[in-house]
Amino acid sequence: MLIAKYLKENLCFPFLRVENKLQTLETQFKDLKSSLDKLAWKFERQGEILENQMSQDAMWTSMIENRLTSVETNLLFSYTCETLAALRCLVIAEVPDLAEGLPTTATILRRKARHPRIQGAWEAALQGLGLREGDVRALCAFFTAHGHEAQYYAAARRRLCPADMAAAVSRAVKDERLRGSLLRAVEAVEESRARRRADSPAPRGRAQPL
């Protein structure tokens, strides 16, 4: 009995202490790894925020430095307005019961993150016009930068302007993201007009074009 007691005290207990210490170290390691993962995520997120801020700064600088004429600015401002308005119309078509609470595109932008149906309608609207989320941010920035001085040109007046918008944007807008967003806005509006013309019946008494 004395030998068994001696062996138990001098052999088993050290092993138990080692096992407990290993478990403690394992727990500490897991806690440390979790903390490192959270820290890495925070650094990554901060890097994305800084990168986005730099892109936004570059875009605003590009708008200040662009070499658009007043007519070209008015034309792009008009395309921007119609694109943002078209987005709202497409969203309302998807969620007509929410129309009263969505009077502007800005309202949709504020509410979509908290409302799954609005978010789904918004994504469908972007896809329908061939736009991306970043395009809307760029167009809103362009609208803000030029809204105090630019004039809106309706489609009839735009047809009287000989400006080549693709060439004008490529020449005058330095920021690649803003340039792409403006070109996609022009394309979206013109393609929508072309579809409406194709869907409209020809006036009576006039021959349809071949």
PDB file of C-alpha atoms in Angstrom, residues 50-199:
ATOM      1  CA  LEU A  50      -8.013  54.059 -46.825  1.00  0.00           C
ATOM      2  CA  GLU A  51      -7.873  52.705 -50.383  1.00  0.00           C
ATOM      3  CA  ASN A  52     -11.478  53.748 -50.982  1.00  0.00           C
ATOM      4  CA  GLN A  53     -10.777  57.180 -49.505  1.00  0.00           C
ATOM      5  CA  MET A  54      -7.790  57.621 -51.813  1.00  0.00           C
ATOM      6  CA  SER A  55      -9.921  56.616 -54.795  1.00  0.00           C
ATOM      7  CA  GLN A  56     -12.611  59.084 -53.756  1.00  0.00           C
ATOM      8  CA  ASP A  57     -10.011  61.841 -53.377  1.00  0.00           C
ATOM      9  CA  ALA A  58      -8.619  61.062 -56.822  1.00  0.00           C
ATOM     10  CA  MET A  59     -12.117  61.160 -58.313  1.00  0.00           C
ATOM     11  CA  TRP A  60     -12.929  64.523 -56.729  1.00  0.00           C
ATOM     12  CA  THR A  61      -9.594  65.905 -57.891  1.00  0.00           C
ATOM     13  CA  SER A  62     -10.356  64.658 -61.392  1.00  0.00           C
ATOM     14  CA  MET A  63     -13.692  66.498 -61.397  1.00  0.00           C
ATOM     15  CA  ILE A  64     -12.004  69.703 -60.348  1.00  0.00           C
ATOM     16  CA  GLU A  65      -9.296  69.362 -62.992  1.00  0.00           C
ATOM     17  CA  ASN A  66     -11.396  68.054 -65.888  1.00  0.00           C
ATOM     18  CA  ARG A  67     -11.378  69.973 -69.156  1.00  0.00           C
ATOM     19  CA  LEU A  68     -14.992  69.579 -70.122  1.00  0.00           C
ATOM     20  CA  THR A  69     -16.645  72.492 -71.883  1.00  0.00           C
ATOM     21  CA  SER A  70     -19.797  73.960 -70.349  1.00  0.00           C
ATOM     22  CA  VAL A  71     -21.936  72.201 -72.964  1.00  0.00           C
ATOM     23  CA  GLU A  72     -20.230  68.861 -72.321  1.00  0.00           C
ATOM     24  CA  THR A  73     -20.688  69.336 -68.567  1.00  0.00           C
ATOM     25  CA  ASN A  74     -24.381  70.072 -69.094  1.00  0.00           C
ATOM     26  CA  LEU A  75     -24.785  67.004 -71.271  1.00  0.00           C
ATOM     27  CA  LEU A  76     -23.084  64.703 -68.773  1.00  0.00           C
ATOM     28  CA  PHE A  77     -25.034  66.283 -65.936  1.00  0.00           C
ATOM     29  CA  SER A  78     -28.230  65.534 -67.866  1.00  0.00           C
ATOM     30  CA  TYR A  79     -27.230  61.913 -68.450  1.00  0.00           C
ATOM     31  CA  THR A  80     -26.360  61.625 -64.770  1.00  0.00           C
ATOM     32  CA  CYS A  81     -29.761  62.975 -63.701  1.00  0.00           C
ATOM     33  CA  GLU A  82     -31.611  60.632 -66.031  1.00  0.00           C
ATOM     34  CA  THR A  83     -29.584  57.619 -64.918  1.00  0.00           C
ATOM     35  CA  LEU A  84     -30.281  58.266 -61.241  1.00  0.00           C
ATOM     36  CA  ALA A  85     -33.957  58.879 -62.013  1.00  0.00           C
ATOM     37  CA  ALA A  86     -34.124  55.674 -64.070  1.00  0.00           C
ATOM     38  CA  LEU A  87     -32.719  53.698 -61.160  1.00  0.00           C
ATOM     39  CA  ARG A  88     -35.484  54.989 -58.908  1.00  0.00           C
ATOM     40  CA  CYS A  89     -38.175  54.181 -61.503  1.00  0.00           C
ATOM     41  CA  LEU A  90     -36.908  50.603 -61.824  1.00  0.00           C
ATOM     42  CA  VAL A  91     -36.826  50.160 -58.055  1.00  0.00           C
ATOM     43  CA  ILE A  92     -40.379  51.524 -57.692  1.00  0.00           C
ATOM     44  CA  ALA A  93     -41.561  49.157 -60.421  1.00  0.00           C
ATOM     45  CA  GLU A  94     -40.266  46.263 -58.315  1.00  0.00           C
ATOM     46  CA  VAL A  95     -41.700  47.490 -54.998  1.00  0.00           C
ATOM     47  CA  PRO A  96     -44.690  49.704 -55.878  1.00  0.00           C
ATOM     48  CA  ASP A  97     -46.171  49.338 -52.397  1.00  0.00           C
ATOM     49  CA  LEU A  98     -43.121  51.164 -50.987  1.00  0.00           C
ATOM     50  CA  ALA A  99     -43.174  54.015 -53.518  1.00  0.00           C
ATOM     51  CA  GLU A 100     -44.561  56.605 -51.106  1.00  0.00           C
ATOM     52  CA  GLY A 101     -41.607  56.125 -48.783  1.00  0.00           C
ATOM     53  CA  LEU A 102     -39.043  56.320 -51.590  1.00  0.00           C
ATOM     54  CA  PRO A 103     -39.512  59.788 -53.112  1.00  0.00           C
ATOM     55  CA  THR A 104     -35.908  60.119 -54.322  1.00  0.00           C
ATOM     56  CA  THR A 105     -32.937  58.002 -55.301  1.00  0.00           C
ATOM     57  CA  ALA A 106     -31.151  59.303 -52.202  1.00  0.00           C
ATOM     58  CA  THR A 107     -33.917  57.816 -50.049  1.00  0.00           C
ATOM     59  CA  ILE A 108     -33.412  54.464 -51.726  1.00  0.00           C
ATOM     60  CA  LEU A 109     -29.677  54.645 -51.072  1.00  0.00           C
ATOM     61  CA  ARG A 110     -30.309  55.323 -47.391  1.00  0.00           C
ATOM     62  CA  ARG A 111     -32.922  52.611 -46.895  1.00  0.00           C
ATOM     63  CA  LYS A 112     -31.700  49.735 -49.046  1.00  0.00           C
ATOM     64  CA  ALA A 113     -29.128  48.448 -46.554  1.00  0.00           C
ATOM     65  CA  ARG A 114     -31.851  47.915 -43.932  1.00  0.00           C
ATOM     66  CA  HIS A 115     -34.595  46.658 -46.247  1.00  0.00           C
ATOM     67  CA  PRO A 116     -34.040  43.365 -48.157  1.00  0.00           C
ATOM     68  CA  ARG A 117     -36.778  44.042 -50.727  1.00  0.00           C
ATOM     69  CA  ILE A 118     -35.398  47.469 -51.569  1.00  0.00           C
ATOM     70  CA  GLN A 119     -31.887  46.014 -51.748  1.00  0.00           C
ATOM     71  CA  GLY A 120     -33.054  43.301 -54.128  1.00  0.00           C
ATOM     72  CA  ALA A 121     -34.894  45.811 -56.316  1.00  0.00           C
ATOM     73  CA  TRP A 122     -31.846  48.083 -56.304  1.00  0.00           C
ATOM     74  CA  GLU A 123     -29.527  45.296 -57.443  1.00  0.00           C
ATOM     75  CA  ALA A 124     -31.973  44.348 -60.206  1.00  0.00           C
ATOM     76  CA  ALA A 125     -32.129  48.010 -61.312  1.00  0.00           C
ATOM     77  CA  LEU A 126     -28.341  48.246 -61.493  1.00  0.00           C
ATOM     78  CA  GLN A 127     -28.165  45.074 -63.526  1.00  0.00           C
ATOM     79  CA  GLY A 128     -30.930  46.262 -65.829  1.00  0.00           C
ATOM     80  CA  LEU A 129     -29.003  49.423 -66.673  1.00  0.00           C
ATOM     81  CA  GLY A 130     -25.601  47.740 -66.854  1.00  0.00           C
ATOM     82  CA  LEU A 131     -24.281  49.678 -63.869  1.00  0.00           C
ATOM     83  CA  ARG A 132     -22.291  48.864 -60.741  1.00  0.00           C
ATOM     84  CA  GLU A 133     -22.574  50.139 -57.204  1.00  0.00           C
ATOM     85  CA  GLY A 134     -19.401  52.176 -57.676  1.00  0.00           C
ATOM     86  CA  ASP A 135     -20.930  53.877 -60.719  1.00  0.00           C
ATOM     87  CA  VAL A 136     -23.712  55.295 -58.565  1.00  0.00           C
ATOM     88  CA  ARG A 137     -21.200  56.728 -56.083  1.00  0.00           C
ATOM     89  CA  ALA A 138     -19.294  58.341 -58.948  1.00  0.00           C
ATOM     90  CA  LEU A 139     -22.452  59.741 -60.530  1.00  0.00           C
ATOM     91  CA  CYS A 140     -23.631  61.143 -57.193  1.00  0.00           C
ATOM     92  CA  ALA A 141     -20.243  62.807 -56.757  1.00  0.00           C
ATOM     93  CA  PHE A 142     -20.462  64.294 -60.273  1.00  0.00           C
ATOM     94  CA  PHE A 143     -23.988  65.509 -59.556  1.00  0.00           C
ATOM     95  CA  THR A 144     -22.845  67.134 -56.308  1.00  0.00           C
ATOM     96  CA  ALA A 145     -19.811  68.767 -57.904  1.00  0.00           C
ATOM     97  CA  HIS A 146     -21.678  70.300 -60.856  1.00  0.00           C
ATOM     98  CA  GLY A 147     -25.270  70.568 -59.664  1.00  0.00           C
ATOM     99  CA  HIS A 148     -24.954  74.232 -58.629  1.00  0.00           C
ATOM    100  CA  GLU A 149     -23.908  75.440 -62.090  1.00  0.00           C
ATOM    101  CA  ALA A 150     -24.814  72.794 -64.675  1.00  0.00           C
ATOM    102  CA  GLN A 151     -28.029  72.922 -66.691  1.00  0.00           C
ATOM    103  CA  TYR A 152     -30.272  69.984 -67.481  1.00  0.00           C
ATOM    104  CA  TYR A 153     -30.737  69.297 -71.193  1.00  0.00           C
ATOM    105  CA  ALA A 154     -33.787  67.274 -72.184  1.00  0.00           C
ATOM    106  CA  ALA A 155     -33.412  64.624 -74.888  1.00  0.00           C
ATOM    107  CA  ALA A 156     -34.664  66.961 -77.640  1.00  0.00           C
ATOM    108  CA  ARG A 157     -32.021  69.543 -76.802  1.00  0.00           C
ATOM    109  CA  ARG A 158     -29.301  66.919 -76.443  1.00  0.00           C
ATOM    110  CA  ARG A 159     -29.939  65.814 -80.018  1.00  0.00           C
ATOM    111  CA  LEU A 160     -29.078  69.334 -81.189  1.00  0.00           C
ATOM    112  CA  CYS A 161     -25.643  69.168 -79.546  1.00  0.00           C
ATOM    113  CA  PRO A 162     -23.002  67.673 -81.836  1.00  0.00           C
ATOM    114  CA  ALA A 163     -20.692  66.681 -78.975  1.00  0.00           C
ATOM    115  CA  ASP A 164     -19.249  63.159 -79.054  1.00  0.00           C
ATOM    116  CA  MET A 165     -19.638  62.250 -75.395  1.00  0.00           C
ATOM    117  CA  ALA A 166     -17.359  59.196 -75.487  1.00  0.00           C
ATOM    118  CA  ALA A 167     -14.563  61.257 -77.011  1.00  0.00           C
ATOM    119  CA  ALA A 168     -15.195  64.172 -74.651  1.00  0.00           C
ATOM    120  CA  VAL A 169     -15.109  62.000 -71.534  1.00  0.00           C
ATOM    121  CA  SER A 170     -12.018  60.112 -72.687  1.00  0.00           C
ATOM    122  CA  ARG A 171     -10.251  63.395 -73.410  1.00  0.00           C
ATOM    123  CA  ALA A 172     -11.215  65.426 -70.373  1.00  0.00           C
ATOM    124  CA  VAL A 173     -11.803  63.050 -67.437  1.00  0.00           C
ATOM    125  CA  LYS A 174      -8.561  61.732 -65.968  1.00  0.00           C
ATOM    126  CA  ASP A 175      -9.904  59.424 -63.250  1.00  0.00           C
ATOM    127  CA  GLU A 176     -10.539  55.977 -64.703  1.00  0.00           C
ATOM    128  CA  ARG A 177     -13.433  55.122 -62.377  1.00  0.00           C
ATOM    129  CA  LEU A 178     -15.272  58.377 -63.007  1.00  0.00           C
ATOM    130  CA  ARG A 179     -14.637  58.101 -66.742  1.00  0.00           C
ATOM    131  CA  GLY A 180     -16.070  54.581 -66.884  1.00  0.00           C
ATOM    132  CA  SER A 181     -19.100  55.525 -64.775  1.00  0.00           C
ATOM    133  CA  LEU A 182     -19.974  58.514 -66.957  1.00  0.00           C
ATOM    134  CA  LEU A 183     -19.641  56.472 -70.140  1.00  0.00           C
ATOM    135  CA  ARG A 184     -21.886  53.742 -68.720  1.00  0.00           C
ATOM    136  CA  ALA A 185     -24.465  56.368 -67.729  1.00  0.00           C
ATOM    137  CA  VAL A 186     -24.530  57.756 -71.270  1.00  0.00           C
ATOM    138  CA  GLU A 187     -24.837  54.249 -72.683  1.00  0.00           C
ATOM    139  CA  ALA A 188     -27.620  53.310 -70.244  1.00  0.00           C
ATOM    140  CA  VAL A 189     -29.732  56.372 -71.147  1.00  0.00           C
ATOM    141  CA  GLU A 190     -29.241  56.006 -74.887  1.00  0.00           C
ATOM    142  CA  GLU A 191     -30.013  52.292 -74.853  1.00  0.00           C
ATOM    143  CA  SER A 192     -33.187  52.938 -72.821  1.00  0.00           C
ATOM    144  CA  ARG A 193     -34.292  55.555 -75.346  1.00  0.00           C
ATOM    145  CA  ALA A 194     -33.573  53.172 -78.217  1.00  0.00           C
ATOM    146  CA  ARG A 195     -35.669  50.441 -76.572  1.00  0.00           C
ATOM    147  CA  ARG A 196     -38.554  52.848 -76.017  1.00  0.00           C
ATOM    148  CA  ARG A 197     -38.460  53.917 -79.648  1.00  0.00           C
ATOM    149  CA  ALA A 198     -38.402  50.299 -80.778  1.00  0.00           C
ATOM    150  CA  ASP A 199     -41.365  49.440 -78.537  1.00  0.00           C
TER     151      ASP A 199
END
